[in-house]
mmCIF file of C-alpha atoms in Angstrom:
data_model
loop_
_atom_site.group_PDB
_atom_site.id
_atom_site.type_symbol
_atom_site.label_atom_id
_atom_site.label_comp_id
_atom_site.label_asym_id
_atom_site.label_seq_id
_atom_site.Cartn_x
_atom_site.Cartn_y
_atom_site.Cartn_z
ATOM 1 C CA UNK A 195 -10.230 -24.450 8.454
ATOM 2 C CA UNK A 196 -8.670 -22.392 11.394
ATOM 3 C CA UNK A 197 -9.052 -18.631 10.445
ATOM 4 C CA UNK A 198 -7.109 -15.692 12.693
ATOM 5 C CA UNK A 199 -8.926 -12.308 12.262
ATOM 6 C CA UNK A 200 -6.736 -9.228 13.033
ATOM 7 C CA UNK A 201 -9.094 -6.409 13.519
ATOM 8 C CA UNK A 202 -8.036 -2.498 13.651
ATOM 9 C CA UNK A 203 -10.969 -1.575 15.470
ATOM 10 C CA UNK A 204 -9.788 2.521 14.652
ATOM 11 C CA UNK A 205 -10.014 1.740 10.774
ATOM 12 C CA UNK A 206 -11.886 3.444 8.357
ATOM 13 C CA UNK A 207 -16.045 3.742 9.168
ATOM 14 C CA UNK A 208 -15.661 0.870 12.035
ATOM 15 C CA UNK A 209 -18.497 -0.515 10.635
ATOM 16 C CA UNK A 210 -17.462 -4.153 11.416
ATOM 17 C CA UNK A 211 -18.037 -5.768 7.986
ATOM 18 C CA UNK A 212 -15.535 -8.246 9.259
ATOM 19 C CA UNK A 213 -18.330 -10.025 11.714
ATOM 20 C CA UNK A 214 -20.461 -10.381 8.909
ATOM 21 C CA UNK A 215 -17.353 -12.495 6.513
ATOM 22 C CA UNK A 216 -16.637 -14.382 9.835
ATOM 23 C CA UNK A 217 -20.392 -15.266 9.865
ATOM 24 C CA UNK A 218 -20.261 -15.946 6.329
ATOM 25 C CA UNK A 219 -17.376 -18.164 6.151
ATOM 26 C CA UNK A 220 -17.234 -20.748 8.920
ATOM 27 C CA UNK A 221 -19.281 -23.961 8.190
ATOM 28 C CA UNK A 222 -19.014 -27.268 10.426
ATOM 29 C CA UNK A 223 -15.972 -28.003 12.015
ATOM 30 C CA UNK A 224 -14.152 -24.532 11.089
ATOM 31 C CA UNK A 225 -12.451 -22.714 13.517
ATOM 32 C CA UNK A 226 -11.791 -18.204 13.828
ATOM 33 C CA UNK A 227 -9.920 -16.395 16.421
ATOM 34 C CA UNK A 228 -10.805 -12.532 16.519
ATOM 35 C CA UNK A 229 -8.181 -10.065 18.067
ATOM 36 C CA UNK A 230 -8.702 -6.929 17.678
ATOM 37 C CA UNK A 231 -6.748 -3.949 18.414
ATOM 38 C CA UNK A 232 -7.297 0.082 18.303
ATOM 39 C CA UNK A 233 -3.608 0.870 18.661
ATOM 40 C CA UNK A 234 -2.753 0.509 21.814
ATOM 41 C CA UNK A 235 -1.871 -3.401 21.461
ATOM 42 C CA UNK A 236 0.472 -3.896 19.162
ATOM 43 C CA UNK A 237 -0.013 -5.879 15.787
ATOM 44 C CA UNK A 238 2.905 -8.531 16.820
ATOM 45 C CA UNK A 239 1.130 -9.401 19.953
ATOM 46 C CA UNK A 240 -1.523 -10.754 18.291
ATOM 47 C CA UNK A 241 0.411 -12.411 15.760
ATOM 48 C CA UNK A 242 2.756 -14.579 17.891
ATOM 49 C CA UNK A 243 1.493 -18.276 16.881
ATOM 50 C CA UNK A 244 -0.463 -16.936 13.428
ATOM 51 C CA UNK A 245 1.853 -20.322 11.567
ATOM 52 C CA UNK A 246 -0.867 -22.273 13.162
ATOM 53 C CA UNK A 247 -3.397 -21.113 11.404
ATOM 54 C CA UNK A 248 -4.679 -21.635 7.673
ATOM 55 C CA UNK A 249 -4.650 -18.344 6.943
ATOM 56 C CA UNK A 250 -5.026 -14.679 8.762
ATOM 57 C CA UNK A 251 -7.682 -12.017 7.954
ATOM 58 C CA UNK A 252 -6.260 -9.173 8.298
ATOM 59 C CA UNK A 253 -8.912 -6.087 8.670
ATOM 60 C CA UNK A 254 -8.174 -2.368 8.270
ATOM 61 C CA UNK A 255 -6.364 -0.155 6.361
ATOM 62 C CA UNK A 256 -3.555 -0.630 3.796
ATOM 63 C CA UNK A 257 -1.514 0.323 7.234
ATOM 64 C CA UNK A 258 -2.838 -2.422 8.961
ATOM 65 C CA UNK A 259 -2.196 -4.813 6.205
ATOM 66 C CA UNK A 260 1.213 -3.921 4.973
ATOM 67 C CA UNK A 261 2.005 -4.179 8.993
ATOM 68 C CA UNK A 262 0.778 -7.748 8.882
ATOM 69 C CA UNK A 263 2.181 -8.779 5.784
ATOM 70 C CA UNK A 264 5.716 -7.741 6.951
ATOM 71 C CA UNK A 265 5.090 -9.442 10.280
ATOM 72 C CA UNK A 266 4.497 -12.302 8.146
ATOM 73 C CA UNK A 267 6.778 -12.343 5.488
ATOM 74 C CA UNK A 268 8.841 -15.165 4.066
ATOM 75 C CA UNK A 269 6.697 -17.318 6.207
ATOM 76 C CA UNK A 270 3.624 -18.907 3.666
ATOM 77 C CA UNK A 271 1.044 -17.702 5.584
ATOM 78 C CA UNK A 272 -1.760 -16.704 3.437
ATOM 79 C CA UNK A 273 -3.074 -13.247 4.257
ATOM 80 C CA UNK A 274 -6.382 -11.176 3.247
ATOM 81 C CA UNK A 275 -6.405 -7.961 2.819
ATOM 82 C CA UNK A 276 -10.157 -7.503 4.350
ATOM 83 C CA UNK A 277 -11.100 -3.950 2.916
ATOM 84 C CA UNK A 278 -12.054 -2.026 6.076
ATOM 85 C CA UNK A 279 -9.871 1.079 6.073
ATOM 86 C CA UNK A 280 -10.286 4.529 4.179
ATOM 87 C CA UNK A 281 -8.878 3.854 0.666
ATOM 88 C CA UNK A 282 -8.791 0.143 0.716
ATOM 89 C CA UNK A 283 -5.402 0.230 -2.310
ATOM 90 C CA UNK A 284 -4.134 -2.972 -1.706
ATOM 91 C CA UNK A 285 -7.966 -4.688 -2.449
ATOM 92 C CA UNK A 286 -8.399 -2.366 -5.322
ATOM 93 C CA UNK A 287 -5.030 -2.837 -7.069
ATOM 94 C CA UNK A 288 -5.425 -7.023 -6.261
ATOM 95 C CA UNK A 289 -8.991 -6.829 -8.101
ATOM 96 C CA UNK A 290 -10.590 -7.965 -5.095
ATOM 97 C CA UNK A 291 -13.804 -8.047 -4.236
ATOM 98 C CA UNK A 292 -15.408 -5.531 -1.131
ATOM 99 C CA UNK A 293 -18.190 -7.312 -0.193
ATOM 100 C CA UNK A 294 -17.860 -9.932 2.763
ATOM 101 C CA UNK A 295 -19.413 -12.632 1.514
ATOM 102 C CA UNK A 296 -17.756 -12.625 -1.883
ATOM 103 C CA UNK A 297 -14.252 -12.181 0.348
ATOM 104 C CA UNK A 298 -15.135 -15.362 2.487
ATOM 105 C CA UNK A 299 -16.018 -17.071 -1.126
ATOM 106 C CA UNK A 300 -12.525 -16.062 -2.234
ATOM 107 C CA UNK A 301 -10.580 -17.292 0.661
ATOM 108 C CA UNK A 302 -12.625 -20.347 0.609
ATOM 109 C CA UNK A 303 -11.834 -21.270 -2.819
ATOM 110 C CA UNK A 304 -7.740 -20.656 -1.867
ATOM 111 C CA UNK A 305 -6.247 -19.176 -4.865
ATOM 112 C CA UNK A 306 -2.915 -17.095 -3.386
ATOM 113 C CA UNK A 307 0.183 -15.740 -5.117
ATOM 114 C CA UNK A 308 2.925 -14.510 -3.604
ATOM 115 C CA UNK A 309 4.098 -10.356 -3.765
ATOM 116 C CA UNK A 310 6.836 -8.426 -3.393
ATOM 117 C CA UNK A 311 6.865 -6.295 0.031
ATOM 118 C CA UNK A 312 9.027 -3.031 0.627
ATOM 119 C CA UNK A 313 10.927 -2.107 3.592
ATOM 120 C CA UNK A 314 11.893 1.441 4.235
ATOM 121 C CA UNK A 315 13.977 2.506 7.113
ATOM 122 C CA UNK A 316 14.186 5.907 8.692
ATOM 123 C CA UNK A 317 15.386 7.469 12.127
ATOM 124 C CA UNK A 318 16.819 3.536 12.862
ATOM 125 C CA UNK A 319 12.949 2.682 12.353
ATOM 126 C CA UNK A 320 11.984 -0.317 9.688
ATOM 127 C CA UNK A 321 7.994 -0.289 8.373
ATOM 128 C CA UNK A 322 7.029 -2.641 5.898
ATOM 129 C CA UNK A 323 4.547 -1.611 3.191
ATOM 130 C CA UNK A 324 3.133 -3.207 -0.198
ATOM 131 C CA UNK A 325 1.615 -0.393 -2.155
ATOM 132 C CA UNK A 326 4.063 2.354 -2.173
ATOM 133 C CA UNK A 327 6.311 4.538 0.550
ATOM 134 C CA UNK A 328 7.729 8.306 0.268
ATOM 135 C CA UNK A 329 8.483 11.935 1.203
ATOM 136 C CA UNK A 330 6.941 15.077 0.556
ATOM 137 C CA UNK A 331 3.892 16.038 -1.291
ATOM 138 C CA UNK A 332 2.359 12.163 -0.988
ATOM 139 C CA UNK A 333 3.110 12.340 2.879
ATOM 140 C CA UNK A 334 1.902 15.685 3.785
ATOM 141 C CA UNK A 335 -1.727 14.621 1.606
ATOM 142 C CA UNK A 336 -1.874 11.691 3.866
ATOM 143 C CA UNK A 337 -0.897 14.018 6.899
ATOM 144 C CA UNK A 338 -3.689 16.394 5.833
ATOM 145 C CA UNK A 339 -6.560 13.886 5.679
ATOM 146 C CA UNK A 340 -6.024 11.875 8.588
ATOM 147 C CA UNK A 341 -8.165 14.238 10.780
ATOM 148 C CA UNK A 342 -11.401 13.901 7.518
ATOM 149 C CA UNK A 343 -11.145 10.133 6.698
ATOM 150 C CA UNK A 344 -13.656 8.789 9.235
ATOM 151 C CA UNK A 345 -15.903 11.302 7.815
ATOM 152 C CA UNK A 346 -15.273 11.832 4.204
ATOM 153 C CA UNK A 347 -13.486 8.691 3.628
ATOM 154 C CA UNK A 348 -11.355 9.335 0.201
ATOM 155 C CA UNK A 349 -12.294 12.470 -0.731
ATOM 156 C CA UNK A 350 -10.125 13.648 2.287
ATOM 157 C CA UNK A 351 -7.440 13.082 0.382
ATOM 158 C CA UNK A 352 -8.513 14.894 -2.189
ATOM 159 C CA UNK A 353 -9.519 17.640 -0.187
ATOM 160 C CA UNK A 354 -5.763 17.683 1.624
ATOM 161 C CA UNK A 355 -4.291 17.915 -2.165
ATOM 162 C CA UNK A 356 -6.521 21.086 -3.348
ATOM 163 C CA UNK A 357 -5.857 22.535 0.280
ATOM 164 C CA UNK A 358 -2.272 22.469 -0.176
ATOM 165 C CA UNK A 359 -1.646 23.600 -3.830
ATOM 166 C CA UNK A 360 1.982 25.070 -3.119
ATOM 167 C CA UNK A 361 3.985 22.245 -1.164
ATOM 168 C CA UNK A 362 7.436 22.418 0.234
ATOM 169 C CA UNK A 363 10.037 21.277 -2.783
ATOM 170 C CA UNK A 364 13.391 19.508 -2.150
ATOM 171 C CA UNK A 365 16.236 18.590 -3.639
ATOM 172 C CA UNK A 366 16.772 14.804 -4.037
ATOM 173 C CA UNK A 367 20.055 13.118 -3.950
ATOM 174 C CA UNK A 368 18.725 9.245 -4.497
ATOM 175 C CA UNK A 369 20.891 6.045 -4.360
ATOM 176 C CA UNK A 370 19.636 3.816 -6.939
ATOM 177 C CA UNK A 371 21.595 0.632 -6.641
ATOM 178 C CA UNK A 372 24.603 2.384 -5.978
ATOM 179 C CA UNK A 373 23.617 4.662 -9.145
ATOM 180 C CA UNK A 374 23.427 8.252 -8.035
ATOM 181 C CA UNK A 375 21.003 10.548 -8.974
ATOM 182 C CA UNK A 376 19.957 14.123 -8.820
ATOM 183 C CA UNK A 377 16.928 15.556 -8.816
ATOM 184 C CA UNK A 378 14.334 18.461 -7.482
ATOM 185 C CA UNK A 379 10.769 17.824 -6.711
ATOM 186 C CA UNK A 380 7.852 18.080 -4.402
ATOM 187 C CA UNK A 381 7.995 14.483 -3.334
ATOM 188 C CA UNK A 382 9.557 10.817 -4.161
ATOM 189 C CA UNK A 383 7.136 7.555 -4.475
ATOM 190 C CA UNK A 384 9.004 4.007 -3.773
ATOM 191 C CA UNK A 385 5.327 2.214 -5.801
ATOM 192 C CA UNK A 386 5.065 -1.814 -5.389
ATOM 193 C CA UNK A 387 1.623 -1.354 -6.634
ATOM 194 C CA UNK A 388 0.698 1.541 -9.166
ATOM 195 C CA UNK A 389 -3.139 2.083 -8.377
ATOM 196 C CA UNK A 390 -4.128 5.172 -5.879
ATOM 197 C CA UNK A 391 -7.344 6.506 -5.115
ATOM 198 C CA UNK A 392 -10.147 6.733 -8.168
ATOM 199 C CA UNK A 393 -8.368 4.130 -10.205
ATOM 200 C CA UNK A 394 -5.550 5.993 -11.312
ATOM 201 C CA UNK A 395 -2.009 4.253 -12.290
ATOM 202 C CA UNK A 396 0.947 6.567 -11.342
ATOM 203 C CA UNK A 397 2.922 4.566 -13.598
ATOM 204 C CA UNK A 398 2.184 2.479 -16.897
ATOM 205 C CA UNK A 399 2.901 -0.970 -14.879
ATOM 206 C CA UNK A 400 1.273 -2.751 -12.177
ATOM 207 C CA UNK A 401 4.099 -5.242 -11.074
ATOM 208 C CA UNK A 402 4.458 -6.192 -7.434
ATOM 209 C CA UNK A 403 6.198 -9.591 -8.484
ATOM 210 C CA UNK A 404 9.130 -8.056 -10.307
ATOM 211 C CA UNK A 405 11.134 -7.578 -7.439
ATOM 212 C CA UNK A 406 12.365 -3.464 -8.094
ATOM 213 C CA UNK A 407 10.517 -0.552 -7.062
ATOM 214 C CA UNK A 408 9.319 2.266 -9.804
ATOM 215 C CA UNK A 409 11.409 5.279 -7.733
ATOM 216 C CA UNK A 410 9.256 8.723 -9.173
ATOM 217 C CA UNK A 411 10.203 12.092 -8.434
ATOM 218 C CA UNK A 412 7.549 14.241 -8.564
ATOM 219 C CA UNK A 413 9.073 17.017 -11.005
ATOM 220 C CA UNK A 414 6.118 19.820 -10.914
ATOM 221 C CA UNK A 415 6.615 22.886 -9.117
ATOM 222 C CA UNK A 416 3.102 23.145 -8.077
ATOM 223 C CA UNK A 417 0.309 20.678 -7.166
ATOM 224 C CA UNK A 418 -1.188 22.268 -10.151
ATOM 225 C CA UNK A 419 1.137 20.807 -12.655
ATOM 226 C CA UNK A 420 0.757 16.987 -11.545
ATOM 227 C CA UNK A 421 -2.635 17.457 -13.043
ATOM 228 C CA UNK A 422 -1.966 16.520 -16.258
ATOM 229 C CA UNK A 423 0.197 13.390 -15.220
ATOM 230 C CA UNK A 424 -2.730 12.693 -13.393
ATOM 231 C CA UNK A 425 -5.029 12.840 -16.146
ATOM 232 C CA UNK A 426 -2.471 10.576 -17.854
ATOM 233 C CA UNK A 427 -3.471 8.109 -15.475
ATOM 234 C CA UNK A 428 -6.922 8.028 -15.916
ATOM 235 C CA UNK A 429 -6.540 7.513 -19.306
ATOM 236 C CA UNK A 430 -4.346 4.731 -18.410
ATOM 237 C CA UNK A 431 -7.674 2.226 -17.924
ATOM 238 C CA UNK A 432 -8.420 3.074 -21.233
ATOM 239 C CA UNK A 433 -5.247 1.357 -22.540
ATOM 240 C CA UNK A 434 -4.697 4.296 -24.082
ATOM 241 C CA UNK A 435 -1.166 4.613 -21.798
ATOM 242 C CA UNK A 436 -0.425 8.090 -22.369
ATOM 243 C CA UNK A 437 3.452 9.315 -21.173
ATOM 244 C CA UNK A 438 2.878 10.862 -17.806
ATOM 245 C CA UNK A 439 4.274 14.452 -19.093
ATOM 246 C CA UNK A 440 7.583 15.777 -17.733
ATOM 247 C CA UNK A 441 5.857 16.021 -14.439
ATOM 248 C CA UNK A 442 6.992 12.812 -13.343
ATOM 249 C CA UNK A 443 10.759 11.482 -13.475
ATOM 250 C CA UNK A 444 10.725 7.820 -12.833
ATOM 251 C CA UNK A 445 13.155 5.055 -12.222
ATOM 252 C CA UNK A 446 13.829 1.658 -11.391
ATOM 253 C CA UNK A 447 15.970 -0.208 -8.366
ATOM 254 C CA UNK A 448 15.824 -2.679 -5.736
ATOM 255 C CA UNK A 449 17.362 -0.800 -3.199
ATOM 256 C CA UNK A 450 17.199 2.689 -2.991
ATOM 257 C CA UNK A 451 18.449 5.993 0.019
ATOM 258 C CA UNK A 452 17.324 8.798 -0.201
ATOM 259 C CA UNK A 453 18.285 12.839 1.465
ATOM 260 C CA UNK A 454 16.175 15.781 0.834
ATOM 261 C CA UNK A 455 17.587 19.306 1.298
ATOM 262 C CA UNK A 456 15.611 20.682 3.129
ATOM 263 C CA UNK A 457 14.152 17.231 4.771
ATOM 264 C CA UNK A 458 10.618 16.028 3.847
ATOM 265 C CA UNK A 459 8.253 13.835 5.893
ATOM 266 C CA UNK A 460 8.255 10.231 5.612
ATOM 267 C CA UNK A 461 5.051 7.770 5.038
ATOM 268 C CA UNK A 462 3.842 4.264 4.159
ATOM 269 C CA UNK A 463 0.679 2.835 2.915
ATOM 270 C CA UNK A 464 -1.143 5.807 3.881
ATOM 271 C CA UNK A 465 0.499 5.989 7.149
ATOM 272 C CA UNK A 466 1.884 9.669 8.151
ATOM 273 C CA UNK A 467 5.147 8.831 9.951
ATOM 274 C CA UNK A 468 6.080 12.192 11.353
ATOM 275 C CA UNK A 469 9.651 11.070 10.834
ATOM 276 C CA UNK A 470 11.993 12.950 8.483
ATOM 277 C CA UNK A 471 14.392 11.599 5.607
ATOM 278 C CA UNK A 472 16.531 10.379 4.983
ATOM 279 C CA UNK A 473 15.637 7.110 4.200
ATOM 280 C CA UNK A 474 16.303 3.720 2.753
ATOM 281 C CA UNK A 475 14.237 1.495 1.320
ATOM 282 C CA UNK A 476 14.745 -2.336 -0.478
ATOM 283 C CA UNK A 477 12.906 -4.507 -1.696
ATOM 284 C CA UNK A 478 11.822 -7.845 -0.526
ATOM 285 C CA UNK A 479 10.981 -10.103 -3.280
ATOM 286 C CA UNK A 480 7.723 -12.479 -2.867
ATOM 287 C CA UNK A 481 8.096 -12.576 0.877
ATOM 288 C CA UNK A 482 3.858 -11.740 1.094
ATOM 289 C CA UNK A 483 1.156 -14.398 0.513
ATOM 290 C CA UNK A 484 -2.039 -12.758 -0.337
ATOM 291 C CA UNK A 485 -5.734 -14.492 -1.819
ATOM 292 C CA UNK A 486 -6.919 -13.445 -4.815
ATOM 293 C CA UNK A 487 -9.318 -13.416 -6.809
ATOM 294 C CA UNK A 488 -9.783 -14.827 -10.018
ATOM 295 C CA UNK A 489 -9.021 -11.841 -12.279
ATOM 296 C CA UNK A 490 -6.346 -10.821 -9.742
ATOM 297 C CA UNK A 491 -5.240 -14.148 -10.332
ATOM 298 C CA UNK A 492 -5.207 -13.638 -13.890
ATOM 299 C CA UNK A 493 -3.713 -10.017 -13.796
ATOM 300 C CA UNK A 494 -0.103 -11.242 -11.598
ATOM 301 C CA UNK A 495 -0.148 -14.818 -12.294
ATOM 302 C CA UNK A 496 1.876 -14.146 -15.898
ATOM 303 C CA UNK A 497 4.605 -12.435 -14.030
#
């Protein structure tokens, strides 16, 4: 089996888990390229004959991943999401496991399923991502904690959300395929996958093979008043699915635009943009390959 290992050497702890699955997968005859990158070579560079390949590791955060998945999409080629970054969303939300020899197990035994991607475009720039994009409160959190990660990993997100308790608020005019809708809020989520940081669900479903978005404006006026939606969530593993409180307004499209008055900064996957809406954003429906495992197999197969 011929394995291509993208690794963001600037990810998370850089504690190079990654050499340990490459050790733990390859028996007799097997084949794995390593390139790694710490930002200065671009992701497509190293990505240029990856159809050749059984299937491409890719290592680092959910940035790095959603950046190789939409490199990749619509082409078949499997991709792992090898948990090396901060937060590690995508791996949580697909049940995987975090340990490298249970990842190299996984890829071994080649169960795969194919996921919806988003693409959001802003300031004639296109990122791909596969847990969720946005503007405003969401970005500025991921703004706040890039400068902690390496050293608290993901409480510094926490610790950029009680450090900012009174965040700019906008008003929304959103697009909703071709449906126009008002709104004011401290932010707006485009969520693929539901699950953020300590297991919480901002919304009831996990679907990333439905092919629409969940578009939710963040109604509160103050961090302060998302807590209860966010206690919502937690009670969400319960099964208990409580209603997320007025909090949270939430919608659903395929393609959705975006303005904010005044203008709120954009991210992706964790990734702080710096770039300002508006924005678009659509859907791509099962254009990413990912392994699973077998309850992630048995939590998206269904759909």
């Amino acid at each position: 089996m011929k394995l291509l290992v993208i690794n963001n050497l600037s990810s998370g702890f850089g504690e190079g888990a990654v050499y340990d699955f490459v050790r733990a997968f390859v028996k007799d005859g097997d084949e794995a390229c390593l390139r790694s990158t710490d930002g200065t070579t671009d992701v497509s560079a190293l990505l240029h004959d990856a159809a050749s390949f059984d299937a491409v590791i890719a290592s680092g955060g959910d940035g790095t991943v959603a950046t190789v998945s939409y490199l990749l999409a619509n082409t078949e080629v499997p991709v792992l999401p090898f948990p090396a970054g901060t937060a590690n969303l995508l791996a949580l939300n697909l049940a995987s496991p975090m340990e490298p020899h249970a990842l190299a197990k996984m890829v071994r035994e080649g169960r795969t399923l194919d996921f919806d991607l988003g693409e959001i475009e802003v300031a004639d720039r296109k990122f791909g991502f596969g847990i969720m994009a946005g503007a405003g409160y969401d970005a500025a959190i991921m703004h706040g904690a890039e400068a902690g990660k390496r050293l608290f990993g993901p409480m510094a997100y926490l610790s950029a959300a009680v450090f900012n308790p009174m965040p700019q608020k906008s008003h929304f005019t959103i697009d909703l395929d071709g449906r126009q809708v008002e709104s004011d809020g401290l932010g707006i989520l485009l969520v693929n996958f539901s699950k953020i940081q300590f297991d919480i669900t901002v919304t009831h479903d996990n679907a990333p093979r439905d092919g629409e978005f969940d578009v939710v404006v963040l109604k509160a006026k103050t961090a302060f008043e998302l807590i209860p939606a966010v206690l919502a969530g937690l009670l969400d593993r319960g099964g208990e699915f409580p209603d997320r409180t007025g909090a949270l307004e939430i919608h659903r499209a395929r393609e959705v635009r975006v303005v904010a008055d005044p203008p709120m900064e954009v991210q992706y996957d964790g990734e702080a943009t710096r770039l300002m809406t508006p924005f678009s954003a659509r859907i791509v429906p099962r254009a990413a390959r990912f392994f699973v495992s077998e309850e992630g197999y048995e939590l998206f197969a269904g759909e």
